[in-house]
mmCIF file of N, CA and C in Angstrom:
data_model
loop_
_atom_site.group_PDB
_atom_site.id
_atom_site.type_symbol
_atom_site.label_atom_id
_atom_site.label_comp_id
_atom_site.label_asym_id
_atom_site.label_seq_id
_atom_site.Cartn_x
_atom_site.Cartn_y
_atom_site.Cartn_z
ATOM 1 N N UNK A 1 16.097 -19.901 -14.811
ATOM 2 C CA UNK A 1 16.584 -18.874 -13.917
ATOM 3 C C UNK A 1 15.401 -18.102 -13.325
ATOM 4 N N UNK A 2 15.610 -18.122 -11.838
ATOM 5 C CA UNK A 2 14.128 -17.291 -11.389
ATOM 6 C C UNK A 2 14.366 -15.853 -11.672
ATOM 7 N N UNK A 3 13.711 -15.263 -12.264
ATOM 8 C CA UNK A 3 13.681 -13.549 -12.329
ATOM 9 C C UNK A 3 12.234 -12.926 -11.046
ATOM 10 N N UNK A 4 11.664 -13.523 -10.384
ATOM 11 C CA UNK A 4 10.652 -13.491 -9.319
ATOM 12 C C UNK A 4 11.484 -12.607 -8.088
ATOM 13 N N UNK A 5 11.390 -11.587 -7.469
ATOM 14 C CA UNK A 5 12.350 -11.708 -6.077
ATOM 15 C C UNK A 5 11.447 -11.777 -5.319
ATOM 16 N N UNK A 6 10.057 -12.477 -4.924
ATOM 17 C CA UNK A 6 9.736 -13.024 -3.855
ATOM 18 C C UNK A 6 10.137 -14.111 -3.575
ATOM 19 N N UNK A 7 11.030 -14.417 -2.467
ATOM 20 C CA UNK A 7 10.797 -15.805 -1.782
ATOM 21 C C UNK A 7 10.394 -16.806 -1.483
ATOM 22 N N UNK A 8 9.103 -16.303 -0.842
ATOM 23 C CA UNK A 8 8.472 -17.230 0.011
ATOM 24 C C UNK A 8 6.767 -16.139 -0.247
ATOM 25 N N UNK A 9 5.570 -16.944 0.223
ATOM 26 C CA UNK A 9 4.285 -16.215 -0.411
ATOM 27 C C UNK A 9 3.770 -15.441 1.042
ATOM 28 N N UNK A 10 4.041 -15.524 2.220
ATOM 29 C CA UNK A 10 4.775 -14.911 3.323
ATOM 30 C C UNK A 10 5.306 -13.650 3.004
ATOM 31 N N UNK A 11 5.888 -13.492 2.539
ATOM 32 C CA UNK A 11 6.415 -12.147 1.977
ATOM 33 C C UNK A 11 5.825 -11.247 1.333
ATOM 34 N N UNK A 12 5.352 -11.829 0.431
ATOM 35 C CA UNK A 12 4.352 -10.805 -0.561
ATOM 36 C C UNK A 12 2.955 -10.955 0.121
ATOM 37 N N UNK A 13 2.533 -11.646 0.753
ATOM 38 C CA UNK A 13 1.582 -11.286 1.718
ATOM 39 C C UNK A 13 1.974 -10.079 2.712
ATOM 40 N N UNK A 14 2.778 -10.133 3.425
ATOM 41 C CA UNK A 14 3.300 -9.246 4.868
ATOM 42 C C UNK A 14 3.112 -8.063 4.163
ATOM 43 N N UNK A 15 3.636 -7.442 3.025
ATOM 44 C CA UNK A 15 3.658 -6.377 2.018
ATOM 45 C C UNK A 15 2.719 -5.735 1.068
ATOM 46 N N UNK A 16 1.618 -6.634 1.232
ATOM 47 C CA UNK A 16 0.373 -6.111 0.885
ATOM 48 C C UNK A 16 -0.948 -5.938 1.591
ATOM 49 N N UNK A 17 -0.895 -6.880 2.266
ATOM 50 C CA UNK A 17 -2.724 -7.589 2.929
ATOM 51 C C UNK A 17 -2.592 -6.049 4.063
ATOM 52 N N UNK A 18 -3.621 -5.832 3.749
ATOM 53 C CA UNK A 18 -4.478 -4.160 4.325
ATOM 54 C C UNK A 18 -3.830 -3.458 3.794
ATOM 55 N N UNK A 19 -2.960 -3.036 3.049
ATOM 56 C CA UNK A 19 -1.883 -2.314 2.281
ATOM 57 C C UNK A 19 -1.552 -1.260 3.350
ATOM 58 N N UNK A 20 -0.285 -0.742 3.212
ATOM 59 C CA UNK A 20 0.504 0.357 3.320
ATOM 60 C C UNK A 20 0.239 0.392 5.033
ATOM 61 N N UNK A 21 0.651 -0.857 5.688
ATOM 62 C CA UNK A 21 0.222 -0.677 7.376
ATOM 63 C C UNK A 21 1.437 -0.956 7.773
ATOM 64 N N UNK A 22 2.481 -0.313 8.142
ATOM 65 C CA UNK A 22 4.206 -0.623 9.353
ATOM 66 C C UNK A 22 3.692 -1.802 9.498
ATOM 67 N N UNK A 23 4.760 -2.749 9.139
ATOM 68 C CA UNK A 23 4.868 -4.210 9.876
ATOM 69 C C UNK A 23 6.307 -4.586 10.596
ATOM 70 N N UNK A 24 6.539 -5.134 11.307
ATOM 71 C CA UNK A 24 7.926 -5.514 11.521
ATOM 72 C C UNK A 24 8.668 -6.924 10.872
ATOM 73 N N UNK A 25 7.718 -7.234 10.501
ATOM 74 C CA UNK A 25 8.324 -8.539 9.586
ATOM 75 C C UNK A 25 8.934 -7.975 8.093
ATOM 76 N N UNK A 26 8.504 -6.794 7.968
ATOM 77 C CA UNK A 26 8.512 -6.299 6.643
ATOM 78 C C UNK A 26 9.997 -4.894 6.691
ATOM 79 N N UNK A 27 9.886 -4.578 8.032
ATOM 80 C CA UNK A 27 11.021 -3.200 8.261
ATOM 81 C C UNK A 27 10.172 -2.295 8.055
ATOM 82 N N UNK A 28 8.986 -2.176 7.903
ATOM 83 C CA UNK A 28 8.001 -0.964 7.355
ATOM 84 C C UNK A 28 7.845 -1.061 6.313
ATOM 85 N N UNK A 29 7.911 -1.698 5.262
ATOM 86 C CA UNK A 29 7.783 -1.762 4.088
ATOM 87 C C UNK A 29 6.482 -2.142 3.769
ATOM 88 N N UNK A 30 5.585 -1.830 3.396
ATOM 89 C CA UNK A 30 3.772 -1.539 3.066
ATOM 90 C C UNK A 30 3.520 -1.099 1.870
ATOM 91 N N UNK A 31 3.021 -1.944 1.220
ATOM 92 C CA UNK A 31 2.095 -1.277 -0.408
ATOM 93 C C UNK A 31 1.149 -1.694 -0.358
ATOM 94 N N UNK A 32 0.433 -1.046 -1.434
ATOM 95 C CA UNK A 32 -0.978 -0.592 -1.789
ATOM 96 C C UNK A 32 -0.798 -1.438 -3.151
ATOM 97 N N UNK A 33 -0.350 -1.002 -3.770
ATOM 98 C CA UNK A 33 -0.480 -1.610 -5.046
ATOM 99 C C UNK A 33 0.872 -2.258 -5.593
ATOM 100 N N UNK A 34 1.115 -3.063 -6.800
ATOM 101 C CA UNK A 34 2.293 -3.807 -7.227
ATOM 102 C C UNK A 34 1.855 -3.794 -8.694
ATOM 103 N N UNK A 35 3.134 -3.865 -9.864
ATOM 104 C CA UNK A 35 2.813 -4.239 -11.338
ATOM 105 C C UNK A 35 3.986 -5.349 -11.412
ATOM 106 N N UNK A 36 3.415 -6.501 -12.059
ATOM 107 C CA UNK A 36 3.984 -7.321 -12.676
ATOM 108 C C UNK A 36 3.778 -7.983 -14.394
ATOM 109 N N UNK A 37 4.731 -8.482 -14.486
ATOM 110 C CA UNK A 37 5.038 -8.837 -15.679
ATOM 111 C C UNK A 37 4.591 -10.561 -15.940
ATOM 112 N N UNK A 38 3.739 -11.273 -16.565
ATOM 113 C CA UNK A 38 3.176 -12.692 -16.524
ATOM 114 C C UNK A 38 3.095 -12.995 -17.650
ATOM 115 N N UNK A 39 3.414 -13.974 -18.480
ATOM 116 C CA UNK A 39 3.329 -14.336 -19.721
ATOM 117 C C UNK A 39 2.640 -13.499 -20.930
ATOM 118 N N UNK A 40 3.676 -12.210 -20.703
ATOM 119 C CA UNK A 40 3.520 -11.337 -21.745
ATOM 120 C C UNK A 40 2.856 -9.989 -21.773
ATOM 121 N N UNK A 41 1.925 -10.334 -20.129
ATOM 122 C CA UNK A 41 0.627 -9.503 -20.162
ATOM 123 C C UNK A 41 0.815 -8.487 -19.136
ATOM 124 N N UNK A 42 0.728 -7.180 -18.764
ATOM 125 C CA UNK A 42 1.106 -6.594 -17.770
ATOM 126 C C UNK A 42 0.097 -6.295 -17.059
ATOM 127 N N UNK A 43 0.415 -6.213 -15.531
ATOM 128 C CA UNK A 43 -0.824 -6.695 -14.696
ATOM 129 C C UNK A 43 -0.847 -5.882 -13.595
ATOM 130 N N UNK A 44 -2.174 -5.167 -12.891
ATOM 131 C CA UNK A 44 -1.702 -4.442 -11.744
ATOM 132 C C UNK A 44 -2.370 -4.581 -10.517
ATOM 133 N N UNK A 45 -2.060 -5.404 -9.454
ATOM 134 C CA UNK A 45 -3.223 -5.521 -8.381
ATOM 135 C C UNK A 45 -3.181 -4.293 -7.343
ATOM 136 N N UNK A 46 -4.328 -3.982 -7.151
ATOM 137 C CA UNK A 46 -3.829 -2.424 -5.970
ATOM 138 C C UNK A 46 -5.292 -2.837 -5.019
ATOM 139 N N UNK A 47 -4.991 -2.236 -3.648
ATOM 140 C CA UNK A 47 -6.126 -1.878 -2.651
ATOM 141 C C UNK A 47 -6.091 -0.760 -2.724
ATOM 142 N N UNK A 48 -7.296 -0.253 -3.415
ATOM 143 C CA UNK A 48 -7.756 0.960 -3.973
ATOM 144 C C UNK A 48 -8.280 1.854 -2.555
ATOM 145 N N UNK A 49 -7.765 2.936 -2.728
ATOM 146 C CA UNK A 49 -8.840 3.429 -2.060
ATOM 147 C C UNK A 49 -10.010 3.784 -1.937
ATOM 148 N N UNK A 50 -11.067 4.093 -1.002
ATOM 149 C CA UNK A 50 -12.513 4.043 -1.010
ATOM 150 C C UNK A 50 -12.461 5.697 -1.797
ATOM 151 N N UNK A 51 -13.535 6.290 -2.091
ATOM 152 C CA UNK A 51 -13.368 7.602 -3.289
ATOM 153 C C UNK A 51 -14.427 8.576 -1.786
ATOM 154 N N UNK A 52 -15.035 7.800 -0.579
ATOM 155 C CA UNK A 52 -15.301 8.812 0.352
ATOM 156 C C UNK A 52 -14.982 7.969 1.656
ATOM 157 N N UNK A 53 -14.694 8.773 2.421
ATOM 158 C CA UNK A 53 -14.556 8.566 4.062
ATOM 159 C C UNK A 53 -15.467 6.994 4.586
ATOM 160 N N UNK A 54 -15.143 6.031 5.422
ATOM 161 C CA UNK A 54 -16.104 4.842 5.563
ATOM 162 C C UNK A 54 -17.049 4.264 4.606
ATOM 163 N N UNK A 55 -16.159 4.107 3.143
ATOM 164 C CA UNK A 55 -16.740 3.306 2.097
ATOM 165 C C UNK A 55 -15.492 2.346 2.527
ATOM 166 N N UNK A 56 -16.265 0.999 2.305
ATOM 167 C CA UNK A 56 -15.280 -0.325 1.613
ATOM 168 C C UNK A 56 -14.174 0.028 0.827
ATOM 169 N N UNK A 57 -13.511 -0.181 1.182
ATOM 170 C CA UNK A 57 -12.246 -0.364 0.131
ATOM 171 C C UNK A 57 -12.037 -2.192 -0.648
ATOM 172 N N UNK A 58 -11.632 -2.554 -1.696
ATOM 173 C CA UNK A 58 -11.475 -3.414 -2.222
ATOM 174 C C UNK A 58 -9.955 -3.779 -2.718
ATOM 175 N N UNK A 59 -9.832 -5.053 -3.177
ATOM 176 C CA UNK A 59 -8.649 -5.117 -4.160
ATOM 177 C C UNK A 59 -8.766 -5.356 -5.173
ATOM 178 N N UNK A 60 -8.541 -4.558 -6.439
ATOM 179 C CA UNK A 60 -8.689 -4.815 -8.179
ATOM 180 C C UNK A 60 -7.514 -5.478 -8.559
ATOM 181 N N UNK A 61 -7.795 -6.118 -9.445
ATOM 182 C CA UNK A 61 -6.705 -6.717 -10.482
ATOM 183 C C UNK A 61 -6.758 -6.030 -11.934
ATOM 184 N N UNK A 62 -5.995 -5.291 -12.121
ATOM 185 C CA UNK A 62 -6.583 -4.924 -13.869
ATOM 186 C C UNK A 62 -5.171 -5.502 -14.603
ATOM 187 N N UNK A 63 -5.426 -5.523 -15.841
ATOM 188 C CA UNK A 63 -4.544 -5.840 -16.993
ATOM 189 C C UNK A 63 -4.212 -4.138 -17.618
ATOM 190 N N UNK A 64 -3.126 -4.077 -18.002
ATOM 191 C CA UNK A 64 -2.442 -3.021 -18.321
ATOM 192 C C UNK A 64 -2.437 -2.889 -19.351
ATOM 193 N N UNK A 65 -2.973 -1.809 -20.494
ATOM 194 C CA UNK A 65 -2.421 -1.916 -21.610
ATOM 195 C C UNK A 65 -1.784 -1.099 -22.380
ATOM 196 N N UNK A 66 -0.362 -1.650 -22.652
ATOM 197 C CA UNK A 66 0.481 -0.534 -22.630
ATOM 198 C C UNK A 66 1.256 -0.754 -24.599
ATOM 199 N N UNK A 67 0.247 -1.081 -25.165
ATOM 200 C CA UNK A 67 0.384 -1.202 -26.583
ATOM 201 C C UNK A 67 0.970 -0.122 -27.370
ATOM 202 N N UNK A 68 0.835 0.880 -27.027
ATOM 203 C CA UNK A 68 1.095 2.186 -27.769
ATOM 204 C C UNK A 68 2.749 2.498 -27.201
ATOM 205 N N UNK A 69 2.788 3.047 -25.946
ATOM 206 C CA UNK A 69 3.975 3.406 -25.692
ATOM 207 C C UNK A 69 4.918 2.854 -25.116
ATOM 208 N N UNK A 70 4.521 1.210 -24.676
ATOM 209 C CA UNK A 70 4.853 0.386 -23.504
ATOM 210 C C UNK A 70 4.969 0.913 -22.190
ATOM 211 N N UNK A 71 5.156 -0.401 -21.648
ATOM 212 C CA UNK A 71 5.845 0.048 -20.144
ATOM 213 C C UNK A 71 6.255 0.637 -19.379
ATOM 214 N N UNK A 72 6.186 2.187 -18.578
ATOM 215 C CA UNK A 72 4.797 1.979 -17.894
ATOM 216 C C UNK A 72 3.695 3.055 -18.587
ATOM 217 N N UNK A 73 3.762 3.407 -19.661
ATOM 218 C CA UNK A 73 2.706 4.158 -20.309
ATOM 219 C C UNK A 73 1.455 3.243 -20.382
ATOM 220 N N UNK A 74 0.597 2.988 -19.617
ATOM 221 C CA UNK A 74 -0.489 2.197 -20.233
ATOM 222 C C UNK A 74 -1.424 3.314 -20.423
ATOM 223 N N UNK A 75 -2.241 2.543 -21.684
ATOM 224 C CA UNK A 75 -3.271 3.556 -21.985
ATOM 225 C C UNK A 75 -4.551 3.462 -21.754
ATOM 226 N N UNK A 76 -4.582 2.453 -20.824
ATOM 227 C CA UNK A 76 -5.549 1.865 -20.496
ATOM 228 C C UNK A 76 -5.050 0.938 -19.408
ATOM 229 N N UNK A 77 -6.851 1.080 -18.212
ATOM 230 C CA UNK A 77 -6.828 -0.582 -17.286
ATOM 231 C C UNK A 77 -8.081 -1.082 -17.595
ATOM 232 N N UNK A 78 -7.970 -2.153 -17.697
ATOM 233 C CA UNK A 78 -9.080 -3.149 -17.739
ATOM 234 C C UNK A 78 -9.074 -4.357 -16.286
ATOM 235 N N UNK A 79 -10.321 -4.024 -15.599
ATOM 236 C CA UNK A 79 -11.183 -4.255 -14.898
ATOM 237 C C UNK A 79 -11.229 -5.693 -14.796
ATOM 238 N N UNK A 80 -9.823 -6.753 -14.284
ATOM 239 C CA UNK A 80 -10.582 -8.428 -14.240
ATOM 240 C C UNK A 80 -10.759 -9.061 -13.030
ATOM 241 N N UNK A 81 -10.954 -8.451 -11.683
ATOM 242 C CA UNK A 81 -10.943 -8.807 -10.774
ATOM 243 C C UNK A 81 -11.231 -7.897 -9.909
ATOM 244 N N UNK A 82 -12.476 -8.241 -8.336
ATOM 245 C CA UNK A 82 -12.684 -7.152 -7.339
ATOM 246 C C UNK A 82 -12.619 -8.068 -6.076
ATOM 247 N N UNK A 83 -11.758 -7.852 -4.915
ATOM 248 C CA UNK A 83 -11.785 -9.060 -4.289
ATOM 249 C C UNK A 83 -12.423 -8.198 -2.707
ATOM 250 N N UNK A 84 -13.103 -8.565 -1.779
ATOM 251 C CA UNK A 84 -13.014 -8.096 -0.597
ATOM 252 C C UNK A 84 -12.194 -7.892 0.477
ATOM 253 N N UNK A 85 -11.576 -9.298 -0.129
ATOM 254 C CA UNK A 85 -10.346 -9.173 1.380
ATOM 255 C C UNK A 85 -9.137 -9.989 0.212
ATOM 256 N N UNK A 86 -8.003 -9.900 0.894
ATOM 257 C CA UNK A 86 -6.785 -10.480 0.429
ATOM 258 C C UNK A 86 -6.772 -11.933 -0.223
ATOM 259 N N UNK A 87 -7.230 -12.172 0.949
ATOM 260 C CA UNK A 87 -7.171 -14.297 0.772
ATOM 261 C C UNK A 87 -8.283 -14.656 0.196
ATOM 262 N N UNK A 88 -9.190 -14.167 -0.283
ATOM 263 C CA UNK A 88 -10.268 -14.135 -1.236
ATOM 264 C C UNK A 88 -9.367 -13.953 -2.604
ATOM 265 N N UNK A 89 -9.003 -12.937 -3.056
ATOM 266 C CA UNK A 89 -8.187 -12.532 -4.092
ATOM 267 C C UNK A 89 -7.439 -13.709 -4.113
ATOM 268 N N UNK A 90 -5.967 -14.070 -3.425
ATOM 269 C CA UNK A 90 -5.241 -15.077 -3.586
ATOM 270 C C UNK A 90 -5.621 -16.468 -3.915
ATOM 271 N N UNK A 91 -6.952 -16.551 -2.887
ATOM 272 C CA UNK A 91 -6.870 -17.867 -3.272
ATOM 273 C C UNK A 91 -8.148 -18.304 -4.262
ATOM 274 N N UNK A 92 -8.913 -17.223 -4.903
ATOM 275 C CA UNK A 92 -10.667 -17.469 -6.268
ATOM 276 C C UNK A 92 -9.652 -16.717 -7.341
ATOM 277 N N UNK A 93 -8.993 -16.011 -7.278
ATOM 278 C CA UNK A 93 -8.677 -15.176 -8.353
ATOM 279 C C UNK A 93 -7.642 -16.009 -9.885
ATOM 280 N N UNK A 94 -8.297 -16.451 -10.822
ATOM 281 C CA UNK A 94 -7.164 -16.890 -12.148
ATOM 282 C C UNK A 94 -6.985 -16.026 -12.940
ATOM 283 N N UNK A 95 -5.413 -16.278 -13.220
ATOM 284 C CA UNK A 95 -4.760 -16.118 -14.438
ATOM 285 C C UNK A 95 -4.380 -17.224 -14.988
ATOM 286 N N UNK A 96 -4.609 -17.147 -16.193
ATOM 287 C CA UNK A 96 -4.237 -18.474 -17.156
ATOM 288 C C UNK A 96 -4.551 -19.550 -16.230
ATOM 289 N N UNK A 97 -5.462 -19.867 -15.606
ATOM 290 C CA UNK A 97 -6.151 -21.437 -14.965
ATOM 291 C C UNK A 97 -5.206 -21.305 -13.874
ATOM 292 N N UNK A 98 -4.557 -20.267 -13.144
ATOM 293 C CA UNK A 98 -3.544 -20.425 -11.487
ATOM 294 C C UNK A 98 -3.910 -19.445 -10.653
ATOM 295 N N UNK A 99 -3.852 -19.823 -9.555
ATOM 296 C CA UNK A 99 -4.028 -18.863 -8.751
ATOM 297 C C UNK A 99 -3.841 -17.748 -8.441
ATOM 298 N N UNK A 100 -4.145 -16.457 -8.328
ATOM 299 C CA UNK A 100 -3.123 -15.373 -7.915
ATOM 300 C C UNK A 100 -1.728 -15.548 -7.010
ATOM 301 N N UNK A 101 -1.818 -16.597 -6.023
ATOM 302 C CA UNK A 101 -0.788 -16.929 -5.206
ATOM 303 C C UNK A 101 0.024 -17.385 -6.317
ATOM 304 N N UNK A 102 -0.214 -18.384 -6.743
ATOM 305 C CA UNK A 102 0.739 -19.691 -7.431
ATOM 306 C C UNK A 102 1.507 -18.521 -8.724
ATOM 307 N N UNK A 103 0.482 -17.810 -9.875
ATOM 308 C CA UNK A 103 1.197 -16.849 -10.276
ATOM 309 C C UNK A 103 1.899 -15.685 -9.671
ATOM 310 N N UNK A 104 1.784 -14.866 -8.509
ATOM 311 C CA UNK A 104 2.865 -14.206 -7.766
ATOM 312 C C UNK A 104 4.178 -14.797 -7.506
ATOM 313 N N UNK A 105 4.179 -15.849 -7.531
ATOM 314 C CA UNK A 105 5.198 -16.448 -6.503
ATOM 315 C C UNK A 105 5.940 -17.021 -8.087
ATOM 316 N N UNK A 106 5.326 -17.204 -9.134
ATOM 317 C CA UNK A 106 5.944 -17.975 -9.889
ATOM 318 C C UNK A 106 7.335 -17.537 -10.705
ATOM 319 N N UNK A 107 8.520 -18.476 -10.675
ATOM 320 C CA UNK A 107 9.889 -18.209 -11.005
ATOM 321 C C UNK A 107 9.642 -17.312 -12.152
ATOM 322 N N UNK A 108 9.077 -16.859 -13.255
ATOM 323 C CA UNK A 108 9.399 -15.705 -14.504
ATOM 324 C C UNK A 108 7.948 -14.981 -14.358
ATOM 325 N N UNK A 109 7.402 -14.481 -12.886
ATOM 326 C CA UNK A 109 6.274 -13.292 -12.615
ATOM 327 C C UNK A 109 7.657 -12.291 -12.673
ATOM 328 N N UNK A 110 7.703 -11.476 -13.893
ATOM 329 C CA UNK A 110 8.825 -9.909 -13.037
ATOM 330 C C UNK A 110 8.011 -9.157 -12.214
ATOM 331 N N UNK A 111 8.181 -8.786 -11.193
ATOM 332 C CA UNK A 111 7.740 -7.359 -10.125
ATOM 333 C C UNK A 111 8.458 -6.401 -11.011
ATOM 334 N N UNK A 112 7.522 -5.445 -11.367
ATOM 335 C CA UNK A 112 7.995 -3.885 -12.419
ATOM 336 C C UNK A 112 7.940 -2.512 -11.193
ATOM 337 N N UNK A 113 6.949 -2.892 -10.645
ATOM 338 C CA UNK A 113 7.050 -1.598 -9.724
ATOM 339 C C UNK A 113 6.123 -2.048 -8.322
ATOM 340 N N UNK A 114 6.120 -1.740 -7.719
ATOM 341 C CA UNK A 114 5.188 -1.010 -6.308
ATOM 342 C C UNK A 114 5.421 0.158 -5.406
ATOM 343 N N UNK A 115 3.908 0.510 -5.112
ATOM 344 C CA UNK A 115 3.734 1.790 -4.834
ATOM 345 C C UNK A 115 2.730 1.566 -3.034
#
């Protein structure tokens, strides 16, 4: 049973790549960041913002760790990924030996939140 509600990888692209920009493919719907759920491990990719005016902005991947109080209390992020652009991220970035695409899209990734 798929528990995934992305579709198509089209989708979760339109909804992230430059984050939080009006699209019409999307209805306006724009994030910055997303948490999902992947074989056990809780996971959070965000396009961070730059911390001053015309710095780079990036996209992190951290692992969540939410041992103490669970979900979404983490008490911690850990740092496994810095990508420059989107399709860099999607397509160099592993989890468990797959792609960031191939794991987004995959039938038991849960989406927990986006922001």
């Amino acid at each position: 049973m798929r528990i995934n509600e992305y579709n198509s990888l089209d989708e979760f692209i339109y909804e992230y790549d430059s984050g939080r920009r009006p699209s019409t493919e999307t209805h306006g719907r724009k994030f910055m960041g997303i948490e999902f759920l992947h074989g056990g491990v809780y996971y959070r990719m965000c396009f961070e913002p730059a911390e001053n005016d015309g710095e780079r902005r990036f996209y992190y991947v951290y692992i969540m760790h939410c041992e103490t109080q669970g979900y979404p209390a983490a008490e911690r992020f850990e740092t496994i990924g810095r990508y420059e652009n989107f399709k860099d991220l999607l397509e160099n970035f592993l989890i468990d030996g797959k792609s960031f695409k191939e794991v987004i899209m995959n039938d038991n990734t849960e989406i927990l939140g986006k922001d």
